[in-house]
Amino acid sequence: MKILYFAWMRGKTGIGEEDVSPPETVTDVAGLVEWLKTRGPGFEDAFSDMKIVRAAVNQEFVELDATVGPNDEVAFFPPVTGG
């Protein structure tokens, strides 16, 4: 599974993208987030408030209950504002 981190999430995790192999028990975005948070303080900080984090699976915006699998690309980013 490829994970992408954007904006301040990249700064907190210290990486922009990575390939990971989460446990088989990780089947949705919420489970992936919980697993990622166990990987260190930067990850825990980045995912501490999921109300301000958006997710996309295979370039489509999704909710936390969206299914994820080993061949998916999952992106995490803060809400985008424009003007």
The first five atom37 places (N, CA, C, CB, O) and aatype in JSON, in Angstrom:
{
  "aatype": [12, 11, 9, 10, 18, 13, 0, 17, 12, 1, 7, 11, 16, 7, 9, 7, 6, 6, 3, 19, 15, 14, 14, 6, 16, 19, 16, 3, 19, 0, 7, 10, 19, 6, 17, 10, 11, 16, 1, 7, 14, 7, 13, 6, 3, 0, 13, 15, 3, 12, 11, 9, 19, 1, 0, 0, 19, 2, 5, 6, 13, 19, 6, 10, 3, 0, 16, 19, 7, 14, 2, 3, 6, 19, 0, 13, 13, 14, 14, 19, 16, 7, 7],
  "atom_mask": [
    [1, 1, 1, 1, 1],
    [1, 1, 1, 1, 1],
    [1, 1, 1, 1, 1],
    [1, 1, 1, 1, 1],
    [1, 1, 1, 1, 1],
    [1, 1, 1, 1, 1],
    [1, 1, 1, 1, 1],
    [1, 1, 1, 1, 1],
    [1, 1, 1, 1, 1],
    [1, 1, 1, 1, 1],
    [1, 1, 1, 0, 1],
    [1, 1, 1, 1, 1],
    [1, 1, 1, 1, 1],
    [1, 1, 1, 0, 1],
    [1, 1, 1, 1, 1],
    [1, 1, 1, 0, 1],
    [1, 1, 1, 1, 1],
    [1, 1, 1, 1, 1],
    [1, 1, 1, 1, 1],
    [1, 1, 1, 1, 1],
    [1, 1, 1, 1, 1],
    [1, 1, 1, 1, 1],
    [1, 1, 1, 1, 1],
    [1, 1, 1, 1, 1],
    [1, 1, 1, 1, 1],
    [1, 1, 1, 1, 1],
    [1, 1, 1, 1, 1],
    [1, 1, 1, 1, 1],
    [1, 1, 1, 1, 1],
    [1, 1, 1, 1, 1],
    [1, 1, 1, 0, 1],
    [1, 1, 1, 1, 1],
    [1, 1, 1, 1, 1],
    [1, 1, 1, 1, 1],
    [1, 1, 1, 1, 1],
    [1, 1, 1, 1, 1],
    [1, 1, 1, 1, 1],
    [1, 1, 1, 1, 1],
    [1, 1, 1, 1, 1],
    [1, 1, 1, 0, 1],
    [1, 1, 1, 1, 1],
    [1, 1, 1, 0, 1],
    [1, 1, 1, 1, 1],
    [1, 1, 1, 1, 1],
    [1, 1, 1, 1, 1],
    [1, 1, 1, 1, 1],
    [1, 1, 1, 1, 1],
    [1, 1, 1, 1, 1],
    [1, 1, 1, 1, 1],
    [1, 1, 1, 1, 1],
    [1, 1, 1, 1, 1],
    [1, 1, 1, 1, 1],
    [1, 1, 1, 1, 1],
    [1, 1, 1, 1, 1],
    [1, 1, 1, 1, 1],
    [1, 1, 1, 1, 1],
    [1, 1, 1, 1, 1],
    [1, 1, 1, 1, 1],
    [1, 1, 1, 1, 1],
    [1, 1, 1, 1, 1],
    [1, 1, 1, 1, 1],
    [1, 1, 1, 1, 1],
    [1, 1, 1, 1, 1],
    [1, 1, 1, 1, 1],
    [1, 1, 1, 1, 1],
    [1, 1, 1, 1, 1],
    [1, 1, 1, 1, 1],
    [1, 1, 1, 1, 1],
    [1, 1, 1, 0, 1],
    [1, 1, 1, 1, 1],
    [1, 1, 1, 1, 1],
    [1, 1, 1, 1, 1],
    [1, 1, 1, 1, 1],
    [1, 1, 1, 1, 1],
    [1, 1, 1, 1, 1],
    [1, 1, 1, 1, 1],
    [1, 1, 1, 1, 1],
    [1, 1, 1, 1, 1],
    [1, 1, 1, 1, 1],
    [1, 1, 1, 1, 1],
    [1, 1, 1, 1, 1],
    [1, 1, 1, 0, 1],
    [1, 1, 1, 0, 1]
  ],
  "atom_positions": [
    [[0.84, -1.16, 0.0], [0.0, 0.0, 0.0], [0.9, 1.24, 0.0], [-0.96, -0.01, 1.22], [1.86, 1.33, 0.76]],
    [[0.56, 2.17, -0.86], [1.32, 3.42, -0.91], [0.56, 4.47, -0.09], [1.53, 3.9, -2.39], [-0.65, 4.64, -0.25]],
    [[1.28, 5.17, 0.77], [0.71, 6.23, 1.59], [1.37, 7.55, 1.2], [0.89, 5.94, 3.11], [2.6, 7.63, 1.1]],
    [[0.56, 8.58, 0.98], [1.05, 9.91, 0.65], [0.62, 10.87, 1.75], [0.52, 10.38, -0.74], [-0.51, 10.82, 2.24]],
    [[1.54, 11.76, 2.14], [1.27, 12.77, 3.17], [1.5, 14.14, 2.56], [2.17, 12.56, 4.44], [2.53, 14.38, 1.93]],
    [[0.54, 15.05, 2.74], [0.63, 16.37, 2.15], [0.62, 17.46, 3.21], [-0.5, 16.59, 1.16], [0.14, 17.27, 4.32]],
    [[1.16, 18.61, 2.83], [1.17, 19.84, 3.64], [1.8, 19.57, 5.0], [-0.26, 20.41, 3.82], [2.84, 18.93, 5.08]],
    [[1.17, 20.05, 6.08], [1.78, 19.9, 7.4], [1.86, 18.46, 7.86], [1.02, 20.71, 8.41], [2.61, 18.14, 8.78]],
    [[1.08, 17.57, 7.24], [1.18, 16.15, 7.61], [2.54, 15.6, 7.2], [0.05, 15.33, 6.95], [3.1, 14.74, 7.89]],
    [[3.06, 16.08, 6.1], [4.4, 15.68, 5.66], [5.44, 16.12, 6.68], [4.73, 16.28, 4.26], [6.35, 15.37, 7.0]],
    [[5.29, 17.34, 7.18], [6.23, 17.84, 8.18], [6.18, 17.06, 9.48], [0.0, 0.0, 0.0], [7.22, 16.77, 10.08]],
    [[4.99, 16.71, 9.92], [4.86, 15.98, 11.19], [5.34, 14.54, 11.09], [3.42, 16.0, 11.64], [5.95, 14.03, 12.03]],
    [[5.07, 13.88, 9.96], [5.52, 12.5, 9.81], [6.97, 12.41, 9.38], [4.64, 11.77, 8.81], [7.64, 11.4, 9.6]],
    [[7.46, 13.48, 8.75], [8.84, 13.49, 8.28], [9.04, 12.86, 6.92], [0.0, 0.0, 0.0], [10.17, 12.72, 6.45]],
    [[7.94, 12.46, 6.27], [8.04, 11.85, 4.94], [6.88, 12.28, 4.06], [8.07, 10.31, 5.05], [5.81, 12.64, 4.56]],
    [[7.08, 12.25, 2.76], [6.03, 12.61, 1.82], [5.27, 11.41, 1.3], [0.0, 0.0, 0.0], [4.07, 11.5, 1.01]],
    [[5.97, 10.29, 1.2], [5.3, 9.06, 0.77], [6.09, 7.85, 1.22], [5.12, 9.04, -0.76], [7.29, 7.93, 1.48]],
    [[5.38, 6.75, 1.31], [6.03, 5.5, 1.71], [5.17, 4.33, 1.27], [6.26, 5.46, 3.24], [3.97, 4.46, 1.05]],
    [[5.81, 3.18, 1.15], [5.11, 1.92, 0.91], [5.07, 1.19, 2.24], [5.8, 1.06, -0.21], [6.11, 1.02, 2.89]],
    [[3.88, 0.74, 2.64], [3.72, 0.06, 3.93], [2.97, -1.24, 3.73], [2.98, 0.96, 4.93], [2.28, -1.45, 2.73]],
    [[3.11, -2.12, 4.71], [2.37, -3.38, 4.75], [1.69, -3.48, 6.11], [3.31, -4.6, 4.5], [2.21, -4.12, 7.02]],
    [[0.52, -2.85, 6.25], [-0.17, -2.93, 7.54], [-0.66, -4.34, 7.81], [-1.34, -1.94, 7.58], [-0.76, -5.15, 6.89]],
    [[-0.98, -4.65, 9.06], [-1.5, -5.98, 9.39], [-2.79, -6.27, 8.63], [-1.74, -6.1, 10.9], [-3.49, -5.34, 8.21]],
    [[-3.1, -7.53, 8.45], [-4.31, -7.93, 7.73], [-5.58, -7.42, 8.41], [-4.37, -9.43, 7.6], [-6.63, -7.33, 7.77]],
    [[-5.5, -7.09, 9.68], [-6.66, -6.59, 10.41], [-7.03, -5.17, 9.99], [-6.4, -6.64, 11.9], [-8.13, -4.71, 10.31]],
    [[-6.15, -4.48, 9.29], [-6.43, -3.13, 8.8], [-7.21, -3.26, 7.49], [-5.11, -2.3, 8.6], [-6.65, -3.66, 6.47]],
    [[-8.5, -2.92, 7.54], [-9.36, -3.09, 6.37], [-10.03, -1.81, 5.93], [-10.4, -4.12, 6.66], [-10.67, -1.77, 4.87]],
    [[-9.9, -0.74, 6.73], [-10.5, 0.54, 6.34], [-9.57, 1.69, 6.73], [-11.89, 0.72, 7.0], [-8.56, 1.48, 7.4]],
    [[-9.93, 2.89, 6.31], [-9.08, 4.05, 6.56], [-8.9, 4.28, 8.05], [-9.66, 5.3, 5.9], [-7.8, 4.6, 8.5]],
    [[-9.96, 4.13, 8.82], [-9.87, 4.34, 10.28], [-8.86, 3.38, 10.9], [-11.25, 4.15, 10.94], [-8.06, 3.78, 11.74]],
    [[-8.9, 2.13, 10.51], [-7.94, 1.15, 11.02], [-6.52, 1.47, 10.59], [0.0, 0.0, 0.0], [-5.57, 1.29, 11.35]],
    [[-6.38, 1.96, 9.36], [-5.05, 2.35, 8.87], [-4.5, 3.51, 9.7], [-5.12, 2.75, 7.38], [-3.33, 3.52, 10.08]],
    [[-5.35, 4.48, 9.98], [-4.93, 5.63, 10.79], [-4.49, 5.17, 12.18], [-6.08, 6.66, 10.92], [-3.44, 5.6, 12.67]],
    [[-5.27, 4.29, 12.8], [-4.9, 3.81, 14.13], [-3.56, 3.08, 14.09], [-5.99, 2.87, 14.69], [-2.75, 3.23, 15.01]],
    [[-3.32, 2.3, 13.06], [-2.04, 1.6, 12.92], [-0.91, 2.58, 12.69], [-2.1, 0.59, 11.77], [0.16, 2.45, 13.28]],
    [[-1.13, 3.57, 11.81], [-0.09, 4.56, 11.54], [0.28, 5.33, 12.8], [-0.56, 5.54, 10.46], [1.45, 5.64, 13.01]],
    [[-0.69, 5.63, 13.65], [-0.42, 6.37, 14.88], [0.53, 5.62, 15.82], [-1.72, 6.66, 15.61], [1.18, 6.25, 16.65]],
    [[0.62, 4.32, 15.69], [1.51, 3.53, 16.56], [2.96, 3.59, 16.09], [1.05, 2.08, 16.6], [3.84, 3.06, 16.76]],
    [[3.21, 4.23, 14.96], [4.55, 4.21, 14.37], [5.48, 5.29, 14.89], [4.44, 4.35, 12.89], [6.63, 5.38, 14.47]],
    [[5.0, 6.12, 15.81], [5.88, 7.12, 16.41], [5.14, 8.4, 16.73], [0.0, 0.0, 0.0], [4.01, 8.6, 16.3]],
    [[5.8, 9.27, 17.5], [5.15, 10.5, 17.94], [4.75, 11.43, 16.79], [6.06, 11.23, 18.87], [3.73, 12.1, 16.89]],
    [[5.53, 11.48, 15.72], [5.18, 12.33, 14.59], [3.88, 11.88, 13.93], [0.0, 0.0, 0.0], [3.05, 12.7, 13.55]],
    [[3.71, 10.57, 13.8], [2.49, 10.02, 13.22], [1.31, 10.24, 14.17], [2.66, 8.52, 12.92], [0.21, 10.59, 13.73]],
    [[1.54, 10.02, 15.45], [0.48, 10.24, 16.43], [0.01, 11.69, 16.4], [0.97, 9.86, 17.84], [-1.18, 11.96, 16.48]],
    [[0.96, 12.61, 16.29], [0.62, 14.02, 16.22], [-0.13, 14.35, 14.93], [1.89, 14.87, 16.33], [-1.13, 15.08, 14.96]],
    [[0.34, 13.83, 13.82], [-0.29, 14.12, 12.52], [-1.75, 13.66, 12.48], [0.49, 13.44, 11.4], [-2.59, 14.3, 11.84]],
    [[-2.04, 12.55, 13.15], [-3.39, 11.98, 13.1], [-4.16, 12.22, 14.4], [-3.32, 10.5, 12.82], [-5.15, 11.52, 14.66]],
    [[-3.74, 13.17, 15.21], [-4.38, 13.37, 16.52], [-5.8, 13.92, 16.42], [-3.54, 14.3, 17.36], [-6.61, 13.67, 17.31]],
    [[-6.11, 14.65, 15.35], [-7.45, 15.21, 15.19], [-7.95, 14.92, 13.78], [-7.45, 16.75, 15.48], [-7.68, 15.68, 12.84]],
    [[-8.67, 13.83, 13.64], [-9.12, 13.42, 12.32], [-10.23, 14.32, 11.76], [-9.6, 11.99, 12.36], [-10.65, 14.14, 10.62]],
    [[-10.71, 15.27, 12.55], [-11.69, 16.23, 12.03], [-11.03, 17.21, 11.05], [-12.35, 17.02, 13.19], [-11.71, 17.83, 10.24]],
    [[-9.7, 17.33, 11.13], [-9.0, 18.27, 10.25], [-8.11, 17.55, 9.24], [-8.17, 19.24, 11.07], [-7.25, 18.18, 8.61]],
    [[-8.3, 16.25, 9.09], [-7.53, 15.47, 8.12], [-8.5, 14.86, 7.11], [-6.68, 14.36, 8.83], [-9.52, 14.29, 7.49]],
    [[-8.17, 14.99, 5.86], [-8.97, 14.38, 4.79], [-8.2, 13.19, 4.24], [-9.29, 15.41, 3.66], [-6.98, 13.12, 4.33]],
    [[-8.94, 12.24, 3.67], [-8.32, 11.06, 3.1], [-8.86, 10.82, 1.69], [-8.58, 9.82, 3.99], [-10.0, 11.15, 1.37]],
    [[-8.0, 10.25, 0.87], [-8.4, 9.82, -0.46], [-7.82, 8.43, -0.69], [-7.92, 10.83, -1.57], [-6.68, 8.15, -0.34]],
    [[-8.62, 7.56, -1.29], [-8.16, 6.23, -1.68], [-8.23, 6.17, -3.2], [-9.03, 5.08, -1.01], [-9.28, 6.38, -3.8]],
    [[-7.09, 5.89, -3.8], [-6.98, 5.83, -5.26], [-7.54, 7.11, -5.9], [-7.72, 4.6, -5.8], [-8.27, 7.07, -6.89]],
    [[-7.16, 8.24, -5.3], [-7.47, 9.59, -5.79], [-8.94, 9.95, -5.73], [-6.99, 9.72, -7.19], [-9.39, 10.82, -6.48]],
    [[-9.71, 9.3, -4.83], [-11.1, 9.66, -4.6], [-11.28, 9.96, -3.12], [-12.06, 8.53, -5.07], [-10.88, 9.16, -2.27]],
    [[-11.89, 11.11, -2.81], [-12.15, 11.46, -1.42], [-13.02, 10.38, -0.78], [-12.83, 12.84, -1.31], [-13.97, 9.89, -1.39]],
    [[-12.67, 10.01, 0.46], [-13.4, 8.96, 1.16], [-13.61, 9.33, 2.62], [-12.66, 7.61, 1.04], [-12.96, 10.24, 3.15]],
    [[-14.52, 8.61, 3.27], [-14.73, 8.72, 4.71], [-13.85, 7.68, 5.4], [-16.25, 8.51, 5.08], [-13.23, 6.85, 4.74]],
    [[-13.8, 7.75, 6.71], [-12.94, 6.85, 7.48], [-13.35, 5.38, 7.38], [-12.93, 7.26, 8.92], [-12.53, 4.5, 7.64]],
    [[-14.58, 5.1, 7.01], [-15.03, 3.71, 6.91], [-14.77, 3.1, 5.54], [-16.5, 3.63, 7.23], [-15.17, 1.96, 5.28]],
    [[-14.1, 3.84, 4.65], [-13.79, 3.33, 3.32], [-12.81, 2.17, 3.4], [-13.22, 4.44, 2.43], [-11.86, 2.2, 4.19]],
    [[-13.03, 1.17, 2.6], [-12.19, -0.02, 2.56], [-10.83, 0.3, 1.92], [-12.89, -1.15, 1.79], [-10.75, 1.06, 0.95]],
    [[-9.78, -0.29, 2.48], [-8.45, -0.19, 1.89], [-7.85, -1.58, 1.75], [-7.53, 0.72, 2.74], [-8.16, -2.49, 2.53]],
    [[-6.99, -1.74, 0.74], [-6.33, -3.01, 0.52], [-4.87, -2.81, 0.17], [0.0, 0.0, 0.0], [-4.41, -1.67, 0.04]],
    [[-4.14, -3.89, 0.03], [-2.69, -3.82, -0.16], [-2.24, -3.12, -1.45], [-2.12, -5.19, -0.15], [-1.1, -2.66, -1.52]],
    [[-3.09, -3.03, -2.45], [-2.7, -2.4, -3.71], [-3.21, -0.97, -3.85], [-3.2, -3.22, -4.86], [-3.1, -0.38, -4.93]],
    [[-3.76, -0.41, -2.79], [-4.33, 0.93, -2.85], [-3.29, 2.01, -2.59], [-5.46, 1.06, -1.84], [-2.25, 1.77, -1.98]],
    [[-3.62, 3.2, -3.09], [-2.87, 4.42, -2.76], [-3.77, 5.24, -1.84], [-2.45, 5.23, -4.06], [-4.9, 5.56, -2.2]],
    [[-3.26, 5.57, -0.66], [-4.03, 6.34, 0.31], [-3.3, 7.64, 0.57], [-4.25, 5.54, 1.64], [-2.11, 7.64, 0.9]],
    [[-4.01, 8.75, 0.42], [-3.42, 10.07, 0.64], [-4.1, 10.74, 1.83], [-3.54, 10.94, -0.63], [-5.32, 10.64, 2.02]],
    [[-3.29, 11.43, 2.63], [-3.8, 12.18, 3.77], [-3.37, 13.63, 3.63], [-3.31, 11.58, 5.11], [-2.23, 13.92, 3.29]],
    [[-4.3, 14.55, 3.91], [-4.0, 15.97, 3.76], [-4.99, 16.8, 4.56], [-4.03, 16.39, 2.28], [-6.1, 16.35, 4.85]],
    [[-4.59, 18.02, 4.92], [-5.53, 18.91, 5.61], [-6.52, 19.47, 4.6], [-4.77, 20.07, 6.33], [-6.29, 19.41, 3.39]],
    [[-7.63, 20.02, 5.09], [-8.58, 20.64, 4.15], [-7.9, 21.75, 3.35], [-9.8, 21.21, 4.92], [-7.03, 22.46, 3.86]],
    [[-8.29, 21.88, 2.12], [-7.69, 22.88, 1.24], [-8.61, 24.09, 1.21], [-7.45, 22.3, -0.2], [-9.82, 23.96, 1.03]],
    [[-8.03, 25.25, 1.37], [-8.81, 26.48, 1.24], [-8.27, 27.26, 0.06], [-8.77, 27.32, 2.54], [-7.11, 27.13, -0.32]],
    [[-9.1, 28.05, -0.5], [-8.66, 28.84, -1.65], [-9.26, 30.23, -1.59], [0.0, 0.0, 0.0], [-10.07, 30.55, -0.73]],
    [[-8.83, 31.02, -2.51], [-9.4, 32.36, -2.54], [-8.72, 33.21, -3.56], [0.0, 0.0, 0.0], [-9.08, 34.38, -3.72]]
  ]
}
